[in-house]
């Protein structure tokens, strides 16, 4: 069993220049600019961790810039000259079959996997094997999680050894409402980057726009901010954007965040029952007695469903 996880200490001194923090770093770290103390603490952690890490877990709300942090870790590390491959957990089953192909022909590079809590049991085992190789080859793994892994472990949905390996070094990512001082610089940088990508001129930001952006809590974090600014570039080609423009964009992004257009999943009834039982277990923080009560079944039935060796219907795969 690995040693207890540790969170790197925060630095007491913020960088003197917010932009200088990202100098020489990949363009994706435009999300990591600003004068806030929360961001200064995060950059302190990144600098302390980057030269030494081989495995790291990034925790925080969805949209807090985990991939940007992974790129900063990679670009400041001793393997900055190796490829960084980014995967969503939903893609991992196919991609992790051949780690050598993943890195372009050799086991040398860094892997970032987002939403690690969504990894299938097969992918969890493949990732654990890859992590075990790090002592012999130049392989680093950065994963992000948007929820606590402990209830997933209790429910049998996440490999405890993999969780221990990933959690040996953790970085907690601040949400955007903790970085309100960063909003003016963030909005300007993202607006110019998106305008360049779309081949459009970047409008100016009225003080009322910045005041409204700073006061807003941004439940979708950086992803929502970027979506709102992109929508404005495409739908409000004004020379100066005001608070009214931002309100219009927020109305759209709120709908997108709360009502995603998800495709119909073509899965078996057995699979649906498995997922529901695990979801209830997770919601009950792994308490099997409480989960059985919620599901309206006996504890013995729940244990039988959790038994991977059970030949009966609806037995949950490990």
PDB file of C-alpha atoms in Angstrom:
ATOM      1  CA  UNK A   1       0.000   0.000   0.000  1.00  0.00           C
ATOM      2  CA  UNK A   2       1.368   3.396  -0.926  1.00  0.00           C
ATOM      3  CA  UNK A   3       1.941   6.131   1.607  1.00  0.00           C
ATOM      4  CA  UNK A   4      -0.886   8.572   2.392  1.00  0.00           C
ATOM      5  CA  UNK A   5      -1.465  11.222  -0.208  1.00  0.00           C
ATOM      6  CA  UNK A   6      -0.019  14.649   0.340  1.00  0.00           C
ATOM      7  CA  UNK A   7      -1.071  18.008  -1.012  1.00  0.00           C
ATOM      8  CA  UNK A   8       1.845  20.253  -1.809  1.00  0.00           C
ATOM      9  CA  UNK A   9       2.099  23.334   0.435  1.00  0.00           C
ATOM     10  CA  UNK A  10       0.976  26.691  -0.853  1.00  0.00           C
ATOM     11  CA  UNK A  11       3.553  29.425  -1.391  1.00  0.00           C
ATOM     12  CA  UNK A  12       3.137  32.584   0.617  1.00  0.00           C
ATOM     13  CA  UNK A  13       4.355  34.913  -2.115  1.00  0.00           C
ATOM     14  CA  UNK A  14       2.392  35.453  -5.342  1.00  0.00           C
ATOM     15  CA  UNK A  15       4.280  35.882  -8.634  1.00  0.00           C
ATOM     16  CA  UNK A  16       5.138  39.491  -9.397  1.00  0.00           C
ATOM     17  CA  UNK A  17       3.760  39.208 -12.919  1.00  0.00           C
ATOM     18  CA  UNK A  18       0.779  37.013 -13.699  1.00  0.00           C
ATOM     19  CA  UNK A  19       1.710  36.663 -17.356  1.00  0.00           C
ATOM     20  CA  UNK A  20       5.327  35.799 -16.531  1.00  0.00           C
ATOM     21  CA  UNK A  21       4.058  32.714 -14.688  1.00  0.00           C
ATOM     22  CA  UNK A  22       3.007  31.246 -18.027  1.00  0.00           C
ATOM     23  CA  UNK A  23       6.072  32.339 -20.007  1.00  0.00           C
ATOM     24  CA  UNK A  24       7.358  29.575 -22.220  1.00  0.00           C
ATOM     25  CA  UNK A  25       4.357  27.387 -21.409  1.00  0.00           C
ATOM     26  CA  UNK A  26       1.911  25.881 -23.896  1.00  0.00           C
ATOM     27  CA  UNK A  27      -0.784  28.237 -25.217  1.00  0.00           C
ATOM     28  CA  UNK A  28      -3.445  26.218 -23.381  1.00  0.00           C
ATOM     29  CA  UNK A  29      -2.318  27.817 -20.148  1.00  0.00           C
ATOM     30  CA  UNK A  30      -3.961  31.080 -21.165  1.00  0.00           C
ATOM     31  CA  UNK A  31      -6.526  29.802 -18.640  1.00  0.00           C
ATOM     32  CA  UNK A  32      -3.886  30.096 -15.917  1.00  0.00           C
ATOM     33  CA  UNK A  33      -3.318  33.855 -15.985  1.00  0.00           C
ATOM     34  CA  UNK A  34      -4.399  36.478 -13.487  1.00  0.00           C
ATOM     35  CA  UNK A  35      -3.403  38.160 -10.215  1.00  0.00           C
ATOM     36  CA  UNK A  36      -5.602  36.185  -7.784  1.00  0.00           C
ATOM     37  CA  UNK A  37      -4.107  34.532  -4.712  1.00  0.00           C
ATOM     38  CA  UNK A  38      -5.824  31.252  -5.644  1.00  0.00           C
ATOM     39  CA  UNK A  39      -3.990  31.178  -8.968  1.00  0.00           C
ATOM     40  CA  UNK A  40      -0.683  32.177  -7.346  1.00  0.00           C
ATOM     41  CA  UNK A  41      -1.039  29.218  -4.957  1.00  0.00           C
ATOM     42  CA  UNK A  42      -1.772  26.890  -7.865  1.00  0.00           C
ATOM     43  CA  UNK A  43       1.314  28.081  -9.791  1.00  0.00           C
ATOM     44  CA  UNK A  44       3.405  27.538  -6.661  1.00  0.00           C
ATOM     45  CA  UNK A  45       2.200  23.941  -6.480  1.00  0.00           C
ATOM     46  CA  UNK A  46       2.835  23.385 -10.193  1.00  0.00           C
ATOM     47  CA  UNK A  47       6.417  24.646  -9.905  1.00  0.00           C
ATOM     48  CA  UNK A  48       7.105  22.470  -6.864  1.00  0.00           C
ATOM     49  CA  UNK A  49       5.604  19.355  -8.401  1.00  0.00           C
ATOM     50  CA  UNK A  50       6.656  19.563 -12.060  1.00  0.00           C
ATOM     51  CA  UNK A  51      10.385  18.745 -11.808  1.00  0.00           C
ATOM     52  CA  UNK A  52       9.795  15.547  -9.820  1.00  0.00           C
ATOM     53  CA  UNK A  53       6.373  14.053 -10.485  1.00  0.00           C
ATOM     54  CA  UNK A  54       5.547  10.916 -12.442  1.00  0.00           C
ATOM     55  CA  UNK A  55       1.924  10.518 -11.326  1.00  0.00           C
ATOM     56  CA  UNK A  56      -0.479  13.277 -10.241  1.00  0.00           C
ATOM     57  CA  UNK A  57      -4.195  13.670  -9.583  1.00  0.00           C
ATOM     58  CA  UNK A  58      -5.977  16.974 -10.268  1.00  0.00           C
ATOM     59  CA  UNK A  59      -9.235  17.458  -8.380  1.00  0.00           C
ATOM     60  CA  UNK A  60     -11.875  20.140  -8.767  1.00  0.00           C
ATOM     61  CA  UNK A  61     -15.163  21.089 -10.332  1.00  0.00           C
ATOM     62  CA  UNK A  62     -15.744  20.431 -14.047  1.00  0.00           C
ATOM     63  CA  UNK A  63     -14.298  23.147 -16.268  1.00  0.00           C
ATOM     64  CA  UNK A  64     -11.561  24.364 -13.899  1.00  0.00           C
ATOM     65  CA  UNK A  65      -8.763  23.941 -16.461  1.00  0.00           C
ATOM     66  CA  UNK A  66      -7.348  20.507 -15.613  1.00  0.00           C
ATOM     67  CA  UNK A  67      -5.852  20.001 -19.077  1.00  0.00           C
ATOM     68  CA  UNK A  68      -4.137  23.402 -18.887  1.00  0.00           C
ATOM     69  CA  UNK A  69      -2.615  22.432 -15.533  1.00  0.00           C
ATOM     70  CA  UNK A  70      -1.500  19.085 -16.988  1.00  0.00           C
ATOM     71  CA  UNK A  71       0.192  20.947 -19.858  1.00  0.00           C
ATOM     72  CA  UNK A  72       1.919  23.305 -17.436  1.00  0.00           C
ATOM     73  CA  UNK A  73       3.198  20.344 -15.403  1.00  0.00           C
ATOM     74  CA  UNK A  74       4.470  18.685 -18.573  1.00  0.00           C
ATOM     75  CA  UNK A  75       6.107  21.825 -19.988  1.00  0.00           C
ATOM     76  CA  UNK A  76       7.945  22.571 -16.732  1.00  0.00           C
ATOM     77  CA  UNK A  77       9.061  18.985 -16.168  1.00  0.00           C
ATOM     78  CA  UNK A  78      12.182  17.045 -17.106  1.00  0.00           C
ATOM     79  CA  UNK A  79      10.258  15.342 -19.930  1.00  0.00           C
ATOM     80  CA  UNK A  80       9.039  18.538 -21.608  1.00  0.00           C
ATOM     81  CA  UNK A  81      10.575  17.332 -24.878  1.00  0.00           C
ATOM     82  CA  UNK A  82       8.333  14.228 -24.943  1.00  0.00           C
ATOM     83  CA  UNK A  83       4.753  14.141 -26.267  1.00  0.00           C
ATOM     84  CA  UNK A  84       1.775  14.904 -24.032  1.00  0.00           C
ATOM     85  CA  UNK A  85      -1.259  12.838 -25.027  1.00  0.00           C
ATOM     86  CA  UNK A  86      -4.684  13.958 -23.801  1.00  0.00           C
ATOM     87  CA  UNK A  87      -7.551  11.490 -23.499  1.00  0.00           C
ATOM     88  CA  UNK A  88     -11.042  11.599 -22.101  1.00  0.00           C
ATOM     89  CA  UNK A  89     -11.888   8.553 -19.987  1.00  0.00           C
ATOM     90  CA  UNK A  90     -14.515   7.543 -22.559  1.00  0.00           C
ATOM     91  CA  UNK A  91     -11.755   7.089 -25.179  1.00  0.00           C
ATOM     92  CA  UNK A  92      -9.415   5.094 -22.978  1.00  0.00           C
ATOM     93  CA  UNK A  93     -10.665   1.565 -23.725  1.00  0.00           C
ATOM     94  CA  UNK A  94      -9.427   1.808 -27.289  1.00  0.00           C
ATOM     95  CA  UNK A  95      -6.375   4.019 -26.766  1.00  0.00           C
ATOM     96  CA  UNK A  96      -4.830   2.173 -23.819  1.00  0.00           C
ATOM     97  CA  UNK A  97      -4.673  -1.135 -25.686  1.00  0.00           C
ATOM     98  CA  UNK A  98      -1.300  -0.137 -27.128  1.00  0.00           C
ATOM     99  CA  UNK A  99       0.608   2.336 -24.897  1.00  0.00           C
ATOM    100  CA  UNK A 100       3.574   2.365 -27.289  1.00  0.00           C
ATOM    101  CA  UNK A 101       1.359   3.518 -30.168  1.00  0.00           C
ATOM    102  CA  UNK A 102      -0.210   6.069 -27.846  1.00  0.00           C
ATOM    103  CA  UNK A 103       3.130   7.861 -27.550  1.00  0.00           C
ATOM    104  CA  UNK A 104       4.038   7.548 -31.208  1.00  0.00           C
ATOM    105  CA  UNK A 105       6.022   4.325 -31.196  1.00  0.00           C
ATOM    106  CA  UNK A 106       7.683   4.237 -27.776  1.00  0.00           C
ATOM    107  CA  UNK A 107       6.853   4.287 -24.074  1.00  0.00           C
ATOM    108  CA  UNK A 108       8.212   7.755 -23.507  1.00  0.00           C
ATOM    109  CA  UNK A 109       5.945  10.685 -22.768  1.00  0.00           C
ATOM    110  CA  UNK A 110       3.111  11.944 -20.606  1.00  0.00           C
ATOM    111  CA  UNK A 111      -0.550  11.012 -20.549  1.00  0.00           C
ATOM    112  CA  UNK A 112      -3.407  13.197 -19.345  1.00  0.00           C
ATOM    113  CA  UNK A 113      -6.770  11.492 -18.719  1.00  0.00           C
ATOM    114  CA  UNK A 114      -9.751  13.654 -17.830  1.00  0.00           C
ATOM    115  CA  UNK A 115     -12.652  12.503 -15.649  1.00  0.00           C
ATOM    116  CA  UNK A 116     -10.782   9.470 -14.375  1.00  0.00           C
ATOM    117  CA  UNK A 117     -13.869   8.449 -12.414  1.00  0.00           C
ATOM    118  CA  UNK A 118     -15.463   7.407 -15.731  1.00  0.00           C
ATOM    119  CA  UNK A 119     -12.765   4.847 -16.600  1.00  0.00           C
ATOM    120  CA  UNK A 120     -14.046   1.327 -17.245  1.00  0.00           C
ATOM    121  CA  UNK A 121     -12.605  -1.523 -15.136  1.00  0.00           C
ATOM    122  CA  UNK A 122     -10.622  -2.691 -18.189  1.00  0.00           C
ATOM    123  CA  UNK A 123      -9.085   0.761 -18.688  1.00  0.00           C
ATOM    124  CA  UNK A 124      -8.317   1.057 -14.983  1.00  0.00           C
ATOM    125  CA  UNK A 125      -6.238  -2.126 -15.168  1.00  0.00           C
ATOM    126  CA  UNK A 126      -4.488  -0.941 -18.345  1.00  0.00           C
ATOM    127  CA  UNK A 127      -3.656   2.403 -16.766  1.00  0.00           C
ATOM    128  CA  UNK A 128      -2.355   0.723 -13.618  1.00  0.00           C
ATOM    129  CA  UNK A 129      -0.017  -1.407 -15.736  1.00  0.00           C
ATOM    130  CA  UNK A 130       1.234   1.717 -17.493  1.00  0.00           C
ATOM    131  CA  UNK A 131       1.882   3.479 -14.182  1.00  0.00           C
ATOM    132  CA  UNK A 132       3.895   0.488 -12.950  1.00  0.00           C
ATOM    133  CA  UNK A 133       6.247   0.988 -15.914  1.00  0.00           C
ATOM    134  CA  UNK A 134       7.203   4.492 -14.863  1.00  0.00           C
ATOM    135  CA  UNK A 135      10.156   3.307 -12.772  1.00  0.00           C
ATOM    136  CA  UNK A 136      11.798   1.803 -15.853  1.00  0.00           C
ATOM    137  CA  UNK A 137      10.758   4.158 -18.652  1.00  0.00           C
ATOM    138  CA  UNK A 138       9.978   7.835 -19.051  1.00  0.00           C
ATOM    139  CA  UNK A 139       6.229   7.700 -18.582  1.00  0.00           C
ATOM    140  CA  UNK A 140       4.184  10.178 -16.566  1.00  0.00           C
ATOM    141  CA  UNK A 141       0.449  10.140 -15.905  1.00  0.00           C
ATOM    142  CA  UNK A 142      -1.742  13.084 -14.929  1.00  0.00           C
ATOM    143  CA  UNK A 143      -5.423  12.403 -14.244  1.00  0.00           C
ATOM    144  CA  UNK A 144      -8.301  14.675 -13.317  1.00  0.00           C
ATOM    145  CA  UNK A 145     -11.309  13.801 -11.184  1.00  0.00           C
ATOM    146  CA  UNK A 146     -14.439  15.872 -10.712  1.00  0.00           C
ATOM    147  CA  UNK A 147     -15.741  13.761  -7.825  1.00  0.00           C
ATOM    148  CA  UNK A 148     -14.401  11.988  -4.761  1.00  0.00           C
ATOM    149  CA  UNK A 149     -13.072   8.544  -5.686  1.00  0.00           C
ATOM    150  CA  UNK A 150     -13.670   7.021  -2.246  1.00  0.00           C
ATOM    151  CA  UNK A 151     -17.390   6.249  -2.722  1.00  0.00           C
ATOM    152  CA  UNK A 152     -16.536   4.704  -6.100  1.00  0.00           C
ATOM    153  CA  UNK A 153     -13.982   2.454  -4.409  1.00  0.00           C
ATOM    154  CA  UNK A 154     -16.522   1.419  -1.759  1.00  0.00           C
ATOM    155  CA  UNK A 155     -19.026   0.602  -4.507  1.00  0.00           C
ATOM    156  CA  UNK A 156     -16.473  -1.542  -6.317  1.00  0.00           C
ATOM    157  CA  UNK A 157     -16.462   0.809  -9.298  1.00  0.00           C
ATOM    158  CA  UNK A 158     -12.866   2.021  -8.980  1.00  0.00           C
ATOM    159  CA  UNK A 159      -9.633   0.125  -8.409  1.00  0.00           C
ATOM    160  CA  UNK A 160      -8.250   1.051  -4.953  1.00  0.00           C
ATOM    161  CA  UNK A 161      -4.627   0.486  -5.999  1.00  0.00           C
ATOM    162  CA  UNK A 162      -5.028   2.810  -8.961  1.00  0.00           C
ATOM    163  CA  UNK A 163      -6.650   5.431  -6.724  1.00  0.00           C
ATOM    164  CA  UNK A 164      -3.740   5.161  -4.263  1.00  0.00           C
ATOM    165  CA  UNK A 165      -1.170   5.497  -7.050  1.00  0.00           C
ATOM    166  CA  UNK A 166      -2.893   8.514  -8.606  1.00  0.00           C
ATOM    167  CA  UNK A 167      -3.561  10.182  -5.264  1.00  0.00           C
ATOM    168  CA  UNK A 168       0.032  10.045  -4.027  1.00  0.00           C
ATOM    169  CA  UNK A 169       0.352  13.658  -5.275  1.00  0.00           C
ATOM    170  CA  UNK A 170      -2.759  15.815  -5.582  1.00  0.00           C
ATOM    171  CA  UNK A 171      -3.491  19.333  -6.735  1.00  0.00           C
ATOM    172  CA  UNK A 172      -6.832  20.939  -5.912  1.00  0.00           C
ATOM    173  CA  UNK A 173      -7.851  23.281  -8.740  1.00  0.00           C
ATOM    174  CA  UNK A 174      -9.654  26.496  -7.761  1.00  0.00           C
ATOM    175  CA  UNK A 175     -13.058  27.169  -9.289  1.00  0.00           C
ATOM    176  CA  UNK A 176     -13.611  30.395 -11.200  1.00  0.00           C
ATOM    177  CA  UNK A 177     -15.615  32.047  -8.410  1.00  0.00           C
ATOM    178  CA  UNK A 178     -12.428  31.791  -6.291  1.00  0.00           C
ATOM    179  CA  UNK A 179     -10.535  33.632  -9.041  1.00  0.00           C
ATOM    180  CA  UNK A 180     -12.764  36.681  -9.525  1.00  0.00           C
ATOM    181  CA  UNK A 181      -9.737  38.996  -9.712  1.00  0.00           C
ATOM    182  CA  UNK A 182      -8.563  37.023 -12.751  1.00  0.00           C
ATOM    183  CA  UNK A 183     -11.732  37.645 -14.786  1.00  0.00           C
ATOM    184  CA  UNK A 184     -10.618  40.826 -16.639  1.00  0.00           C
ATOM    185  CA  UNK A 185      -7.336  39.293 -17.815  1.00  0.00           C
ATOM    186  CA  UNK A 186      -8.887  35.873 -18.446  1.00  0.00           C
ATOM    187  CA  UNK A 187     -11.757  37.297 -20.481  1.00  0.00           C
ATOM    188  CA  UNK A 188      -9.424  39.433 -22.574  1.00  0.00           C
ATOM    189  CA  UNK A 189      -6.983  36.586 -23.260  1.00  0.00           C
ATOM    190  CA  UNK A 190      -9.672  34.045 -24.128  1.00  0.00           C
ATOM    191  CA  UNK A 191     -11.562  36.568 -26.261  1.00  0.00           C
ATOM    192  CA  UNK A 192      -8.469  37.356 -28.324  1.00  0.00           C
ATOM    193  CA  UNK A 193      -7.537  33.671 -28.662  1.00  0.00           C
ATOM    194  CA  UNK A 194     -11.035  32.700 -29.813  1.00  0.00           C
ATOM    195  CA  UNK A 195     -11.241  35.687 -32.156  1.00  0.00           C
ATOM    196  CA  UNK A 196      -7.971  34.616 -33.756  1.00  0.00           C
ATOM    197  CA  UNK A 197      -9.218  31.060 -34.118  1.00  0.00           C
ATOM    198  CA  UNK A 198     -12.429  32.242 -35.783  1.00  0.00           C
ATOM    199  CA  UNK A 199     -10.697  34.876 -37.925  1.00  0.00           C
ATOM    200  CA  UNK A 200     -12.736  37.672 -36.336  1.00  0.00           C
ATOM    201  CA  UNK A 201     -11.733  40.994 -34.778  1.00  0.00           C
ATOM    202  CA  UNK A 202     -11.685  41.011 -30.979  1.00  0.00           C
ATOM    203  CA  UNK A 203     -14.107  43.579 -29.504  1.00  0.00           C
ATOM    204  CA  UNK A 204     -13.314  45.756 -26.509  1.00  0.00           C
ATOM    205  CA  UNK A 205     -14.845  45.011 -23.104  1.00  0.00           C
ATOM    206  CA  UNK A 206     -16.893  47.755 -21.477  1.00  0.00           C
ATOM    207  CA  UNK A 207     -16.373  48.263 -17.704  1.00  0.00           C
ATOM    208  CA  UNK A 208     -19.963  47.105 -17.178  1.00  0.00           C
ATOM    209  CA  UNK A 209     -19.101  43.814 -18.902  1.00  0.00           C
ATOM    210  CA  UNK A 210     -16.105  43.250 -16.620  1.00  0.00           C
ATOM    211  CA  UNK A 211     -18.105  44.164 -13.512  1.00  0.00           C
ATOM    212  CA  UNK A 212     -20.839  41.708 -14.460  1.00  0.00           C
ATOM    213  CA  UNK A 213     -18.299  38.979 -15.270  1.00  0.00           C
ATOM    214  CA  UNK A 214     -16.505  39.490 -11.954  1.00  0.00           C
ATOM    215  CA  UNK A 215     -19.742  39.342  -9.951  1.00  0.00           C
ATOM    216  CA  UNK A 216     -21.067  36.222 -11.697  1.00  0.00           C
ATOM    217  CA  UNK A 217     -20.330  32.855 -10.015  1.00  0.00           C
ATOM    218  CA  UNK A 218     -19.695  30.858 -13.239  1.00  0.00           C
ATOM    219  CA  UNK A 219     -21.090  27.420 -12.300  1.00  0.00           C
ATOM    220  CA  UNK A 220     -19.564  26.048 -15.513  1.00  0.00           C
ATOM    221  CA  UNK A 221     -16.194  27.628 -14.658  1.00  0.00           C
ATOM    222  CA  UNK A 222     -13.688  28.240 -17.465  1.00  0.00           C
ATOM    223  CA  UNK A 223     -15.638  26.139 -19.958  1.00  0.00           C
ATOM    224  CA  UNK A 224     -18.690  28.360 -19.504  1.00  0.00           C
ATOM    225  CA  UNK A 225     -16.607  31.528 -19.768  1.00  0.00           C
ATOM    226  CA  UNK A 226     -15.077  30.374 -23.040  1.00  0.00           C
ATOM    227  CA  UNK A 227     -18.474  29.289 -24.382  1.00  0.00           C
ATOM    228  CA  UNK A 228     -20.001  32.663 -23.509  1.00  0.00           C
ATOM    229  CA  UNK A 229     -17.180  34.601 -25.160  1.00  0.00           C
ATOM    230  CA  UNK A 230     -17.277  32.427 -28.279  1.00  0.00           C
ATOM    231  CA  UNK A 231     -21.050  32.910 -28.530  1.00  0.00           C
ATOM    232  CA  UNK A 232     -20.568  36.676 -28.300  1.00  0.00           C
ATOM    233  CA  UNK A 233     -17.973  36.664 -31.083  1.00  0.00           C
ATOM    234  CA  UNK A 234     -20.327  34.732 -33.331  1.00  0.00           C
ATOM    235  CA  UNK A 235     -23.582  36.510 -32.453  1.00  0.00           C
ATOM    236  CA  UNK A 236     -22.750  40.011 -31.188  1.00  0.00           C
ATOM    237  CA  UNK A 237     -20.204  41.542 -33.610  1.00  0.00           C
ATOM    238  CA  UNK A 238     -20.099  44.810 -31.648  1.00  0.00           C
ATOM    239  CA  UNK A 239     -17.022  46.963 -31.188  1.00  0.00           C
ATOM    240  CA  UNK A 240     -17.648  47.105 -27.424  1.00  0.00           C
ATOM    241  CA  UNK A 241     -19.304  44.358 -25.378  1.00  0.00           C
ATOM    242  CA  UNK A 242     -21.464  45.442 -22.430  1.00  0.00           C
ATOM    243  CA  UNK A 243     -23.099  43.774 -19.451  1.00  0.00           C
ATOM    244  CA  UNK A 244     -26.265  43.281 -21.526  1.00  0.00           C
ATOM    245  CA  UNK A 245     -24.276  41.307 -24.080  1.00  0.00           C
ATOM    246  CA  UNK A 246     -22.836  39.089 -21.363  1.00  0.00           C
ATOM    247  CA  UNK A 247     -26.297  38.475 -19.893  1.00  0.00           C
ATOM    248  CA  UNK A 248     -27.501  37.314 -23.312  1.00  0.00           C
ATOM    249  CA  UNK A 249     -24.564  34.923 -23.609  1.00  0.00           C
ATOM    250  CA  UNK A 250     -25.051  33.598 -20.066  1.00  0.00           C
ATOM    251  CA  UNK A 251     -28.692  32.804 -20.803  1.00  0.00           C
ATOM    252  CA  UNK A 252     -27.557  30.575 -23.662  1.00  0.00           C
ATOM    253  CA  UNK A 253     -24.700  28.882 -21.817  1.00  0.00           C
ATOM    254  CA  UNK A 254     -26.900  28.174 -18.800  1.00  0.00           C
ATOM    255  CA  UNK A 255     -29.283  26.251 -21.057  1.00  0.00           C
ATOM    256  CA  UNK A 256     -26.384  24.342 -22.616  1.00  0.00           C
ATOM    257  CA  UNK A 257     -24.957  23.427 -19.205  1.00  0.00           C
ATOM    258  CA  UNK A 258     -28.241  22.293 -17.699  1.00  0.00           C
ATOM    259  CA  UNK A 259     -29.735  20.548 -20.742  1.00  0.00           C
ATOM    260  CA  UNK A 260     -27.057  18.796 -22.763  1.00  0.00           C
ATOM    261  CA  UNK A 261     -28.230  17.142 -25.963  1.00  0.00           C
ATOM    262  CA  UNK A 262     -27.185  13.598 -25.154  1.00  0.00           C
ATOM    263  CA  UNK A 263     -27.583  10.771 -27.669  1.00  0.00           C
ATOM    264  CA  UNK A 264     -29.724   7.773 -26.775  1.00  0.00           C
ATOM    265  CA  UNK A 265     -27.532   5.044 -25.285  1.00  0.00           C
ATOM    266  CA  UNK A 266     -28.147   1.647 -26.864  1.00  0.00           C
ATOM    267  CA  UNK A 267     -27.314  -0.666 -23.951  1.00  0.00           C
ATOM    268  CA  UNK A 268     -28.782  -3.836 -22.473  1.00  0.00           C
ATOM    269  CA  UNK A 269     -31.165  -3.854 -19.526  1.00  0.00           C
ATOM    270  CA  UNK A 270     -28.500  -5.725 -17.564  1.00  0.00           C
ATOM    271  CA  UNK A 271     -26.100  -2.803 -18.122  1.00  0.00           C
ATOM    272  CA  UNK A 272     -28.725  -0.247 -17.059  1.00  0.00           C
ATOM    273  CA  UNK A 273     -29.376  -2.142 -13.810  1.00  0.00           C
ATOM    274  CA  UNK A 274     -25.643  -2.424 -13.105  1.00  0.00           C
ATOM    275  CA  UNK A 275     -25.135   1.289 -13.577  1.00  0.00           C
ATOM    276  CA  UNK A 276     -28.164   2.162 -11.433  1.00  0.00           C
ATOM    277  CA  UNK A 277     -27.071  -0.064  -8.551  1.00  0.00           C
ATOM    278  CA  UNK A 278     -23.587   1.431  -8.622  1.00  0.00           C
ATOM    279  CA  UNK A 279     -25.010   4.963  -8.806  1.00  0.00           C
ATOM    280  CA  UNK A 280     -27.136   4.308  -5.720  1.00  0.00           C
ATOM    281  CA  UNK A 281     -24.135   2.831  -3.887  1.00  0.00           C
ATOM    282  CA  UNK A 282     -22.085   5.887  -4.739  1.00  0.00           C
ATOM    283  CA  UNK A 283     -24.915   8.168  -3.644  1.00  0.00           C
ATOM    284  CA  UNK A 284     -24.967   6.303  -0.324  1.00  0.00           C
ATOM    285  CA  UNK A 285     -21.188   6.767   0.046  1.00  0.00           C
ATOM    286  CA  UNK A 286     -20.628   3.021  -0.245  1.00  0.00           C
ATOM    287  CA  UNK A 287     -23.042   2.127   2.585  1.00  0.00           C
ATOM    288  CA  UNK A 288     -24.472  -1.183   1.347  1.00  0.00           C
ATOM    289  CA  UNK A 289     -27.235  -1.381   3.979  1.00  0.00           C
ATOM    290  CA  UNK A 290     -28.528   2.063   3.042  1.00  0.00           C
ATOM    291  CA  UNK A 291     -28.195   1.278  -0.669  1.00  0.00           C
ATOM    292  CA  UNK A 292     -30.237  -1.903  -0.281  1.00  0.00           C
ATOM    293  CA  UNK A 293     -32.966   0.091   1.479  1.00  0.00           C
ATOM    294  CA  UNK A 294     -33.033   2.702  -1.294  1.00  0.00           C
ATOM    295  CA  UNK A 295     -33.159  -0.002  -3.985  1.00  0.00           C
ATOM    296  CA  UNK A 296     -35.901  -1.887  -2.142  1.00  0.00           C
ATOM    297  CA  UNK A 297     -33.967  -5.161  -2.066  1.00  0.00           C
ATOM    298  CA  UNK A 298     -32.442  -7.268   0.670  1.00  0.00           C
ATOM    299  CA  UNK A 299     -28.788  -7.004   1.606  1.00  0.00           C
ATOM    300  CA  UNK A 300     -28.226 -10.572   0.428  1.00  0.00           C
ATOM    301  CA  UNK A 301     -29.619  -9.679  -3.001  1.00  0.00           C
ATOM    302  CA  UNK A 302     -27.371  -6.630  -3.191  1.00  0.00           C
ATOM    303  CA  UNK A 303     -24.315  -8.679  -2.188  1.00  0.00           C
ATOM    304  CA  UNK A 304     -25.211 -11.250  -4.842  1.00  0.00           C
ATOM    305  CA  UNK A 305     -25.456  -8.493  -7.459  1.00  0.00           C
ATOM    306  CA  UNK A 306     -22.078  -7.156  -6.389  1.00  0.00           C
ATOM    307  CA  UNK A 307     -20.463 -10.591  -6.522  1.00  0.00           C
ATOM    308  CA  UNK A 308     -18.486 -10.713  -9.777  1.00  0.00           C
ATOM    309  CA  UNK A 309     -18.512 -14.532  -9.598  1.00  0.00           C
ATOM    310  CA  UNK A 310     -22.282 -14.748  -9.362  1.00  0.00           C
ATOM    311  CA  UNK A 311     -23.790 -16.515 -12.410  1.00  0.00           C
ATOM    312  CA  UNK A 312     -27.186 -14.935 -11.905  1.00  0.00           C
ATOM    313  CA  UNK A 313     -28.708 -12.068 -13.905  1.00  0.00           C
ATOM    314  CA  UNK A 314     -27.579  -8.527 -13.189  1.00  0.00           C
ATOM    315  CA  UNK A 315     -24.343  -9.592 -11.473  1.00  0.00           C
ATOM    316  CA  UNK A 316     -22.070  -6.554 -11.529  1.00  0.00           C
ATOM    317  CA  UNK A 317     -18.831  -6.846 -13.423  1.00  0.00           C
ATOM    318  CA  UNK A 318     -15.746  -5.771 -11.475  1.00  0.00           C
TER     319      UNK A 318
END
